[in-house]
């Protein structure tokens, strides 16, 4: 078998290791709260960033060195990329992967030909999955690159474009199903508008609702039991995307009667773009029973771009893993590195350095999150903070059995309330104390 990366399999060597191609924290078999790190974290690599991202930016051409890629749309080139990608997964020790249809398989002159090529590539993906014990976390369709989708796909003003998009999703679902995918993602990059002046917002949202309903029907028809996810993002490439954040997505799903069929795939940098923290986005969807999967990356606050940096911020990874532990762990979801190396990190080995760093950051986040739960001081504080609600009056209100008359009487009878301190800084100090242990 060809050897595209001149490195050996990456292993855990512990905190003292100075070997750059080793894990310092991520120890796949180490138990945390009774489960191995590997089971908790369910890492996935993104095909698009690993294999298809040339590391270009709006000011300059791609810099990524990809000696295996001849730059053509030939099926042979696409098949070779599959081999390179699986060698990467095997050497880095990542169990899952995610792809868009067009990342793995090029578009041909007709839909029929495109589908035939896709079947050929899917067969190779399946072969490599089985050989290496790898799994597809989720598949998706790229409905944003081709010029026909310039004005949206499921929200296009043109019904024929809409049909094209549906055909593409149908096939991407077939392939995801055939590959045993655990999920399927809808990220509507252009499902929004650039200006309201030319946009029938009502019709576009209705069309998107209908599109997703047809996807649910088709899922049942083919017997695909994977989880459907919506991935929120507020803008970029459109000025406004209908699935702008967790709350907007949940409202959309509720409005169109789709809430039972979808969970959310949350991406850190999308939260940042929405002016929210990732933990906020996770908390909102967790309480709605809709926290599904994570696109792990990080961005720069206020920068306005989805810079998809590899996650290095331990405070962030701790917050994310705390939400996951509080949820009881992932079921179908996982941590997909929707992250790209910086344009300066153009060598193939940088794929390893970036994933190693991100995996160690999440392993540390997991350990700190578990330690915070074992420590218990923060949870105890929050319980105490709301303790007044555990009395008769609180219980009645919470169960919808009180009234303004009763509360008026209660307020008259009660002494003036005395608030207790929120102790934000004390609690932040506890997080830091545990993080540094
Ligand atoms: C883009 C999105 C995209 C989705 C999948 O910003 O993050 O990569 O994850 O279509
Ligand atoms: Ni993403
Ligand atoms: Ni993104």
GROMACS .gro file of C-alpha atoms and ligand atoms in nm:
model
  449
    1UNK     CA    1   0.000   0.000   0.000
    2UNK     CA    2   0.122   0.349  -0.077
    3UNK     CA    3   0.258   0.556   0.206
    4UNK     CA    4   0.158   0.917   0.154
    5UNK     CA    5   0.253   1.041   0.500
    6UNK     CA    6   0.605   0.955   0.615
    7UNK     CA    7   0.502   0.927   0.980
    8UNK     CA    8   0.413   0.633   1.198
    9UNK     CA    9   0.092   0.592   1.393
   10UNK     CA   10   0.048   0.863   1.656
   11UNK     CA   11   0.048   0.730   2.014
   12UNK     CA   12  -0.014   0.863   2.360
   13UNK     CA   13   0.317   0.944   2.527
   14UNK     CA   14   0.200   1.161   2.815
   15UNK     CA   15   0.261   1.512   2.943
   16UNK     CA   16   0.639   1.490   2.947
   17UNK     CA   17   0.682   1.380   2.588
   18UNK     CA   18   0.860   1.617   2.351
   19UNK     CA   19   0.779   1.412   2.045
   20UNK     CA   20   0.567   1.646   1.830
   21UNK     CA   21   0.390   1.348   1.673
   22UNK     CA   22   0.252   1.211   1.998
   23UNK     CA   23  -0.049   1.278   2.216
   24UNK     CA   24   0.029   1.446   2.544
   25UNK     CA   25  -0.322   1.417   2.691
   26UNK     CA   26  -0.541   1.212   2.460
   27UNK     CA   27  -0.510   0.855   2.574
   28UNK     CA   28  -0.782   0.669   2.384
   29UNK     CA   29  -0.828   0.389   2.636
   30UNK     CA   30  -0.808   0.599   2.953
   31UNK     CA   31  -1.128   0.594   3.155
   32UNK     CA   32  -1.307   0.914   3.246
   33UNK     CA   33  -1.635   0.882   3.436
   34UNK     CA   34  -1.641   0.512   3.345
   35UNK     CA   35  -1.602   0.551   2.968
   36UNK     CA   36  -1.289   0.562   2.756
   37UNK     CA   37  -1.174   0.892   2.612
   38UNK     CA   38  -1.228   0.749   2.267
   39UNK     CA   39  -1.593   0.673   2.349
   40UNK     CA   40  -1.652   1.014   2.501
   41UNK     CA   41  -1.491   1.223   2.232
   42UNK     CA   42  -1.586   1.042   1.913
   43UNK     CA   43  -1.345   1.245   1.700
   44UNK     CA   44  -1.413   1.288   1.330
   45UNK     CA   45  -1.200   1.437   1.053
   46UNK     CA   46  -1.355   1.658   0.785
   47UNK     CA   47  -1.284   1.539   0.433
   48UNK     CA   48  -1.319   1.888   0.291
   49UNK     CA   49  -1.053   2.046   0.509
   50UNK     CA   50  -0.811   1.753   0.505
   51UNK     CA   51  -0.830   1.663   0.137
   52UNK     CA   52  -0.990   1.949  -0.055
   53UNK     CA   53  -0.880   2.269   0.114
   54UNK     CA   54  -0.593   2.428  -0.079
   55UNK     CA   55  -0.549   2.688   0.199
   56UNK     CA   56  -0.629   2.983  -0.024
   57UNK     CA   57  -0.762   3.311   0.114
   58UNK     CA   58  -0.935   3.603  -0.061
   59UNK     CA   59  -0.595   3.764  -0.114
   60UNK     CA   60  -0.388   3.472  -0.231
   61UNK     CA   61  -0.374   3.130  -0.392
   62UNK     CA   62  -0.364   2.798  -0.214
   63UNK     CA   63  -0.044   2.697  -0.043
   64UNK     CA   64  -0.120   2.339   0.066
   65UNK     CA   65   0.128   2.080  -0.061
   66UNK     CA   66  -0.068   1.773  -0.179
   67UNK     CA   67   0.169   1.554  -0.379
   68UNK     CA   68  -0.100   1.287  -0.425
   69UNK     CA   69  -0.343   1.523  -0.598
   70UNK     CA   70  -0.302   1.588  -0.973
   71UNK     CA   71  -0.557   1.870  -0.961
   72UNK     CA   72  -0.797   1.703  -1.204
   73UNK     CA   73  -1.157   1.594  -1.166
   74UNK     CA   74  -1.076   1.242  -1.277
   75UNK     CA   75  -1.225   0.949  -1.090
   76UNK     CA   76  -0.875   0.810  -1.044
   77UNK     CA   77  -0.767   1.124  -0.860
   78UNK     CA   78  -1.077   1.110  -0.641
   79UNK     CA   79  -1.011   0.745  -0.557
   80UNK     CA   80  -0.650   0.821  -0.468
   81UNK     CA   81  -0.764   1.094  -0.230
   82UNK     CA   82  -0.977   0.834  -0.051
   83UNK     CA   83  -0.669   0.622   0.007
   84UNK     CA   84  -0.469   0.919   0.134
   85UNK     CA   85  -0.749   1.022   0.366
   86UNK     CA   86  -0.786   0.677   0.518
   87UNK     CA   87  -0.413   0.649   0.567
   88UNK     CA   88  -0.441   0.975   0.759
   89UNK     CA   89  -0.734   0.848   0.971
   90UNK     CA   90  -0.550   0.528   1.049
   91UNK     CA   91  -0.226   0.700   1.148
   92UNK     CA   92  -0.385   0.974   1.356
   93UNK     CA   93  -0.624   0.730   1.526
   94UNK     CA   94  -0.951   0.909   1.442
   95UNK     CA   95  -1.249   0.673   1.420
   96UNK     CA   96  -1.499   0.884   1.226
   97UNK     CA   97  -1.514   1.114   0.927
   98UNK     CA   98  -1.759   1.351   0.757
   99UNK     CA   99  -1.794   1.461   0.397
  100UNK     CA  100  -1.993   1.662   0.146
  101UNK     CA  101  -2.083   1.471  -0.171
  102UNK     CA  102  -1.870   1.702  -0.384
  103UNK     CA  103  -1.564   1.668  -0.157
  104UNK     CA  104  -1.536   1.301  -0.233
  105UNK     CA  105  -1.689   1.283  -0.577
  106UNK     CA  106  -1.684   1.538  -0.861
  107UNK     CA  107  -1.988   1.663  -1.050
  108UNK     CA  108  -2.024   1.535  -1.406
  109UNK     CA  109  -2.211   1.668  -1.711
  110UNK     CA  110  -2.542   1.504  -1.616
  111UNK     CA  111  -2.704   1.397  -1.290
  112UNK     CA  112  -2.693   1.033  -1.400
  113UNK     CA  113  -2.319   1.047  -1.465
  114UNK     CA  114  -2.256   1.233  -1.139
  115UNK     CA  115  -2.445   0.961  -0.953
  116UNK     CA  116  -2.253   0.683  -1.125
  117UNK     CA  117  -1.917   0.836  -1.030
  118UNK     CA  118  -2.040   0.885  -0.675
  119UNK     CA  119  -2.131   0.516  -0.652
  120UNK     CA  120  -1.783   0.422  -0.765
  121UNK     CA  121  -1.618   0.643  -0.502
  122UNK     CA  122  -1.863   0.527  -0.234
  123UNK     CA  123  -1.762   0.168  -0.300
  124UNK     CA  124  -1.399   0.261  -0.229
  125UNK     CA  125  -1.499   0.454   0.082
  126UNK     CA  126  -1.687   0.151   0.207
  127UNK     CA  127  -1.391  -0.077   0.139
  128UNK     CA  128  -1.154   0.150   0.330
  129UNK     CA  129  -1.400   0.199   0.615
  130UNK     CA  130  -1.431  -0.175   0.662
  131UNK     CA  131  -1.058  -0.239   0.630
  132UNK     CA  132  -0.963   0.030   0.882
  133UNK     CA  133  -1.259   0.003   1.121
  134UNK     CA  134  -1.364   0.359   1.043
  135UNK     CA  135  -1.717   0.501   1.046
  136UNK     CA  136  -1.903   0.782   0.878
  137UNK     CA  137  -2.025   1.026   1.143
  138UNK     CA  138  -2.232   1.216   0.890
  139UNK     CA  139  -2.266   1.294   0.524
  140UNK     CA  140  -2.407   1.602   0.358
  141UNK     CA  141  -2.463   1.758   0.017
  142UNK     CA  142  -2.275   2.064  -0.100
  143UNK     CA  143  -2.554   2.299  -0.205
  144UNK     CA  144  -2.347   2.615  -0.205
  145UNK     CA  145  -2.044   2.586  -0.437
  146UNK     CA  146  -2.194   2.537  -0.781
  147UNK     CA  147  -2.304   2.863  -0.953
  148UNK     CA  148  -2.658   2.724  -0.992
  149UNK     CA  149  -2.695   2.763  -0.615
  150UNK     CA  150  -2.582   3.126  -0.613
  151UNK     CA  151  -2.930   3.230  -0.496
  152UNK     CA  152  -2.989   2.932  -0.270
  153UNK     CA  153  -3.099   2.573  -0.320
  154UNK     CA  154  -3.396   2.490  -0.095
  155UNK     CA  155  -3.470   2.865  -0.087
  156UNK     CA  156  -3.394   2.941  -0.451
  157UNK     CA  157  -3.634   3.170  -0.639
  158UNK     CA  158  -3.614   2.912  -0.920
  159UNK     CA  159  -3.809   2.588  -0.874
  160UNK     CA  160  -3.577   2.399  -1.109
  161UNK     CA  161  -3.278   2.481  -0.894
  162UNK     CA  162  -3.480   2.358  -0.597
  163UNK     CA  163  -3.540   2.028  -0.778
  164UNK     CA  164  -3.168   1.998  -0.855
  165UNK     CA  165  -3.089   2.050  -0.489
  166UNK     CA  166  -3.342   1.785  -0.390
  167UNK     CA  167  -3.192   1.539  -0.638
  168UNK     CA  168  -2.850   1.601  -0.492
  169UNK     CA  169  -2.967   1.556  -0.132
  170UNK     CA  170  -3.154   1.239  -0.227
  171UNK     CA  171  -2.837   1.085  -0.365
  172UNK     CA  172  -2.620   1.208  -0.077
  173UNK     CA  173  -2.868   1.045   0.163
  174UNK     CA  174  -2.855   0.720  -0.035
  175UNK     CA  175  -2.476   0.712  -0.014
  176UNK     CA  176  -2.468   0.813   0.353
  177UNK     CA  177  -2.713   0.530   0.422
  178UNK     CA  178  -2.511   0.281   0.217
  179UNK     CA  179  -2.198   0.375   0.413
  180UNK     CA  180  -2.375   0.323   0.746
  181UNK     CA  181  -2.359   0.695   0.830
  182UNK     CA  182  -2.470   0.779   1.182
  183UNK     CA  183  -2.610   1.111   1.075
  184UNK     CA  184  -2.687   1.349   0.793
  185UNK     CA  185  -2.631   1.725   0.811
  186UNK     CA  186  -2.819   2.014   0.653
  187UNK     CA  187  -2.610   2.325   0.645
  188UNK     CA  188  -2.775   2.584   0.426
  189UNK     CA  189  -2.486   2.802   0.325
  190UNK     CA  190  -2.696   3.000   0.083
  191UNK     CA  191  -3.035   2.936   0.238
  192UNK     CA  192  -3.087   3.297   0.330
  193UNK     CA  193  -3.068   3.631   0.156
  194UNK     CA  194  -2.827   3.902   0.062
  195UNK     CA  195  -3.095   4.171   0.058
  196UNK     CA  196  -3.463   4.172   0.147
  197UNK     CA  197  -3.539   4.402  -0.144
  198UNK     CA  198  -3.554   4.108  -0.387
  199UNK     CA  199  -3.653   3.837  -0.141
  200UNK     CA  200  -3.987   3.675  -0.063
  201UNK     CA  201  -3.884   3.566   0.284
  202UNK     CA  202  -4.216   3.392   0.358
  203UNK     CA  203  -4.205   3.177   0.048
  204UNK     CA  204  -3.839   3.093   0.093
  205UNK     CA  205  -3.888   2.974   0.451
  206UNK     CA  206  -4.197   2.775   0.349
  207UNK     CA  207  -3.998   2.612   0.070
  208UNK     CA  208  -3.719   2.521   0.310
  209UNK     CA  209  -3.975   2.366   0.546
  210UNK     CA  210  -4.121   2.163   0.260
  211UNK     CA  211  -3.773   2.053   0.151
  212UNK     CA  212  -3.690   1.922   0.496
  213UNK     CA  213  -4.025   1.742   0.520
  214UNK     CA  214  -3.951   1.567   0.191
  215UNK     CA  215  -3.610   1.469   0.328
  216UNK     CA  216  -3.779   1.318   0.635
  217UNK     CA  217  -4.018   1.125   0.408
  218UNK     CA  218  -3.733   0.998   0.196
  219UNK     CA  219  -3.537   0.896   0.505
  220UNK     CA  220  -3.829   0.678   0.610
  221UNK     CA  221  -3.869   0.542   0.261
  222UNK     CA  222  -3.511   0.417   0.238
  223UNK     CA  223  -3.499   0.305   0.601
  224UNK     CA  224  -3.216   0.538   0.698
  225UNK     CA  225  -3.210   0.550   1.077
  226UNK     CA  226  -2.925   0.798   1.122
  227UNK     CA  227  -2.985   1.130   1.294
  228UNK     CA  228  -3.076   1.440   1.092
  229UNK     CA  229  -2.902   1.760   1.199
  230UNK     CA  230  -2.936   2.126   1.114
  231UNK     CA  231  -2.615   2.325   1.143
  232UNK     CA  232  -2.682   2.685   1.239
  233UNK     CA  233  -2.476   2.976   1.107
  234UNK     CA  234  -2.589   3.339   1.099
  235UNK     CA  235  -2.422   3.455   0.779
  236UNK     CA  236  -2.136   3.392   0.534
  237UNK     CA  237  -2.175   3.342   0.247
  238UNK     CA  238  -2.522   3.502   0.263
  239UNK     CA  239  -2.585   3.819   0.462
  240UNK     CA  240  -2.848   3.639   0.664
  241UNK     CA  241  -2.899   3.265   0.691
  242UNK     CA  242  -3.242   3.142   0.805
  243UNK     CA  243  -3.080   2.890   1.040
  244UNK     CA  244  -2.894   3.168   1.217
  245UNK     CA  245  -2.842   3.023   1.564
  246UNK     CA  246  -2.976   2.754   1.800
  247UNK     CA  247  -3.282   2.952   1.901
  248UNK     CA  248  -3.371   3.043   1.541
  249UNK     CA  249  -3.330   2.681   1.429
  250UNK     CA  250  -3.541   2.547   1.711
  251UNK     CA  251  -3.812   2.798   1.628
  252UNK     CA  252  -3.797   2.706   1.261
  253UNK     CA  253  -3.821   2.335   1.335
  254UNK     CA  254  -4.109   2.392   1.576
  255UNK     CA  255  -4.295   2.620   1.333
  256UNK     CA  256  -4.274   2.363   1.056
  257UNK     CA  257  -4.346   2.058   1.274
  258UNK     CA  258  -3.997   1.915   1.231
  259UNK     CA  259  -3.864   1.922   1.586
  260UNK     CA  260  -3.892   1.546   1.637
  261UNK     CA  261  -3.686   1.474   1.331
  262UNK     CA  262  -3.383   1.698   1.379
  263UNK     CA  263  -3.112   1.779   1.625
  264UNK     CA  264  -2.848   2.049   1.590
  265UNK     CA  265  -2.490   2.020   1.477
  266UNK     CA  266  -2.326   2.316   1.647
  267UNK     CA  267  -2.005   2.478   1.531
  268UNK     CA  268  -1.803   2.699   1.761
  269UNK     CA  269  -1.707   2.953   1.499
  270UNK     CA  270  -2.069   2.985   1.389
  271UNK     CA  271  -2.165   3.066   1.747
  272UNK     CA  272  -1.895   3.332   1.747
  273UNK     CA  273  -2.030   3.480   1.425
  274UNK     CA  274  -2.376   3.488   1.582
  275UNK     CA  275  -2.232   3.692   1.869
  276UNK     CA  276  -2.295   3.405   2.111
  277UNK     CA  277  -2.067   3.170   2.298
  278UNK     CA  278  -2.055   2.803   2.200
  279UNK     CA  279  -2.166   2.709   2.550
  280UNK     CA  280  -2.472   2.930   2.510
  281UNK     CA  281  -2.561   2.761   2.184
  282UNK     CA  282  -2.511   2.418   2.339
  283UNK     CA  283  -2.710   2.498   2.651
  284UNK     CA  284  -3.006   2.630   2.453
  285UNK     CA  285  -3.023   2.321   2.233
  286UNK     CA  286  -2.946   2.077   2.515
  287UNK     CA  287  -3.246   2.194   2.713
  288UNK     CA  288  -3.462   2.150   2.405
  289UNK     CA  289  -3.335   1.791   2.374
  290UNK     CA  290  -3.176   1.889   2.044
  291UNK     CA  291  -2.803   1.893   2.111
  292UNK     CA  292  -2.668   1.643   1.860
  293UNK     CA  293  -2.316   1.688   1.734
  294UNK     CA  294  -2.028   1.935   1.730
  295UNK     CA  295  -1.820   2.092   1.455
  296UNK     CA  296  -1.510   2.154   1.658
  297UNK     CA  297  -1.309   2.463   1.574
  298UNK     CA  298  -1.267   2.816   1.703
  299UNK     CA  299  -1.273   3.164   1.560
  300UNK     CA  300  -1.165   3.510   1.645
  301UNK     CA  301  -1.425   3.724   1.818
  302UNK     CA  302  -1.529   4.024   1.613
  303UNK     CA  303  -1.336   3.917   1.303
  304UNK     CA  304  -1.653   3.844   1.105
  305UNK     CA  305  -1.516   3.541   0.922
  306UNK     CA  306  -1.555   3.171   0.978
  307UNK     CA  307  -1.182   3.122   1.018
  308UNK     CA  308  -1.223   2.755   1.122
  309UNK     CA  309  -0.915   2.748   1.342
  310UNK     CA  310  -0.823   2.429   1.520
  311UNK     CA  311  -0.951   2.444   1.878
  312UNK     CA  312  -0.669   2.527   2.119
  313UNK     CA  313  -0.857   2.716   2.390
  314UNK     CA  314  -0.883   2.491   2.697
  315UNK     CA  315  -1.148   2.706   2.858
  316UNK     CA  316  -1.360   2.653   2.547
  317UNK     CA  317  -1.301   2.277   2.522
  318UNK     CA  318  -1.378   2.245   2.894
  319UNK     CA  319  -1.708   2.430   2.850
  320UNK     CA  320  -1.802   2.214   2.552
  321UNK     CA  321  -1.720   1.888   2.728
  322UNK     CA  322  -1.908   1.998   3.037
  323UNK     CA  323  -2.222   2.039   2.826
  324UNK     CA  324  -2.164   1.699   2.665
  325UNK     CA  325  -2.118   1.528   3.002
  326UNK     CA  326  -2.426   1.703   3.140
  327UNK     CA  327  -2.619   1.572   2.842
  328UNK     CA  328  -2.506   1.219   2.928
  329UNK     CA  329  -2.262   1.194   2.636
  330UNK     CA  330  -2.295   1.181   2.260
  331UNK     CA  331  -2.525   0.924   2.104
  332UNK     CA  332  -2.498   0.957   1.726
  333UNK     CA  333  -2.290   1.275   1.739
  334UNK     CA  334  -1.922   1.343   1.787
  335UNK     CA  335  -1.649   1.604   1.763
  336UNK     CA  336  -1.589   1.673   1.397
  337UNK     CA  337  -1.286   1.891   1.328
  338UNK     CA  338  -1.443   2.137   1.089
  339UNK     CA  339  -1.112   2.316   1.106
  340UNK     CA  340  -0.835   2.405   0.869
  341UNK     CA  341  -0.468   2.461   0.913
  342UNK     CA  342  -0.351   2.819   0.874
  343UNK     CA  343  -0.235   2.912   0.526
  344UNK     CA  344   0.118   2.919   0.661
  345UNK     CA  345   0.097   2.554   0.778
  346UNK     CA  346   0.106   2.405   0.431
  347UNK     CA  347   0.298   2.080   0.470
  348UNK     CA  348   0.116   1.745   0.487
  349UNK     CA  349   0.259   1.682   0.834
  350UNK     CA  350   0.072   1.993   0.953
  351UNK     CA  351  -0.247   1.789   0.915
  352UNK     CA  352  -0.108   1.577   1.197
  353UNK     CA  353   0.011   1.864   1.415
  354UNK     CA  354  -0.323   2.042   1.389
  355UNK     CA  355  -0.534   1.737   1.473
  356UNK     CA  356  -0.302   1.628   1.754
  357UNK     CA  357  -0.328   1.972   1.910
  358UNK     CA  358  -0.708   1.976   1.877
  359UNK     CA  359  -0.747   1.623   2.014
  360UNK     CA  360  -0.524   1.698   2.312
  361UNK     CA  361  -0.719   2.018   2.376
  362UNK     CA  362  -1.045   1.823   2.387
  363UNK     CA  363  -0.897   1.544   2.597
  364UNK     CA  364  -0.786   1.807   2.849
  365UNK     CA  365  -1.130   1.971   2.830
  366UNK     CA  366  -1.291   1.635   2.904
  367UNK     CA  367  -1.068   1.575   3.204
  368UNK     CA  368  -1.123   1.922   3.346
  369UNK     CA  369  -1.499   1.897   3.288
  370UNK     CA  370  -1.510   1.564   3.473
  371UNK     CA  371  -1.297   1.712   3.752
  372UNK     CA  372  -1.535   2.008   3.784
  373UNK     CA  373  -1.826   1.770   3.814
  374UNK     CA  374  -1.643   1.565   4.078
  375UNK     CA  375  -1.546   1.883   4.261
  376UNK     CA  376  -1.912   1.977   4.277
  377UNK     CA  377  -1.874   2.327   4.416
  378UNK     CA  378  -2.018   2.504   4.113
  379UNK     CA  379  -2.319   2.275   4.074
  380UNK     CA  380  -2.383   2.305   4.447
  381UNK     CA  381  -2.369   2.683   4.426
  382UNK     CA  382  -2.619   2.690   4.142
  383UNK     CA  383  -2.854   2.457   4.331
  384UNK     CA  384  -2.835   2.678   4.639
  385UNK     CA  385  -2.886   2.990   4.432
  386UNK     CA  386  -3.231   2.869   4.328
  387UNK     CA  387  -3.318   2.701   4.658
  388UNK     CA  388  -3.602   2.946   4.729
  389UNK     CA  389  -3.787   2.786   4.438
  390UNK     CA  390  -3.791   2.451   4.619
  391UNK     CA  391  -4.049   2.576   4.871
  392UNK     CA  392  -4.428   2.555   4.829
  393UNK     CA  393  -4.467   2.876   4.638
  394UNK     CA  394  -4.187   2.799   4.394
  395UNK     CA  395  -4.319   2.452   4.327
  396UNK     CA  396  -4.668   2.584   4.261
  397UNK     CA  397  -4.540   2.841   4.012
  398UNK     CA  398  -4.323   2.586   3.839
  399UNK     CA  399  -4.612   2.349   3.798
  400UNK     CA  400  -4.834   2.623   3.658
  401UNK     CA  401  -5.069   2.626   3.957
  402UNK     CA  402  -5.021   2.974   4.094
  403UNK     CA  403  -5.183   3.306   4.006
  404UNK     CA  404  -5.111   3.676   4.025
  405UNK     CA  405  -5.359   3.700   4.314
  406UNK     CA  406  -5.169   3.439   4.511
  407UNK     CA  407  -4.837   3.606   4.433
  408UNK     CA  408  -4.978   3.944   4.532
  409UNK     CA  409  -5.081   3.797   4.867
  410UNK     CA  410  -4.743   3.628   4.906
  411UNK     CA  411  -4.558   3.952   4.833
  412UNK     CA  412  -4.770   4.136   5.091
  413UNK     CA  413  -4.699   3.875   5.355
  414UNK     CA  414  -4.327   3.829   5.282
  415UNK     CA  415  -4.049   4.052   5.412
  416UNK     CA  416  -3.858   4.255   5.152
  417UNK     CA  417  -3.645   4.000   4.961
  418UNK     CA  418  -3.273   4.000   5.037
  419UNK     CA  419  -3.065   3.885   4.741
  420UNK     CA  420  -2.748   3.686   4.780
  421UNK     CA  421  -2.431   3.753   4.580
  422UNK     CA  422  -2.398   3.581   4.242
  423UNK     CA  423  -2.027   3.518   4.317
  424UNK     CA  424  -1.929   3.510   3.951
  425UNK     CA  425  -1.562   3.575   4.019
  426UNK     CA  426  -1.543   3.316   4.295
  427UNK     CA  427  -1.682   3.055   4.054
  428UNK     CA  428  -1.450   3.160   3.773
  429UNK     CA  429  -1.166   3.114   4.022
  430UNK     CA  430  -1.283   2.759   4.091
  431UNK     CA  431  -1.281   2.679   3.719
  432UNK     CA  432  -0.926   2.812   3.695
  433UNK     CA  433  -0.819   2.624   4.006
  434UNK     CA  434  -0.947   2.293   3.866
  435UNK     CA  435  -0.811   2.369   3.519
  436UNK     CA  436  -0.462   2.414   3.660
  437UNK     CA  437  -0.460   2.102   3.879
  438LIG     C1  438  -1.949   2.603   0.682
  438LIG     C2  439  -1.999   2.484   0.748
  438LIG     C3  440  -1.990   2.357   0.667
  438LIG     C4  441  -2.077   2.251   0.727
  438LIG     C5  442  -2.111   2.139   0.637
  438LIG     O1  443  -1.927   2.705   0.742
  438LIG     O2  444  -1.936   2.472   0.871
  438LIG     O3  445  -1.858   2.315   0.658
  438LIG     O4  446  -2.021   2.199   0.843
  438LIG     O5  447  -2.171   2.179   0.521
  439LIG    NI1  448  -1.945   2.307   0.998
  440LIG    NI1  449  -1.825   2.664   0.940
   0.00000   0.00000   0.00000
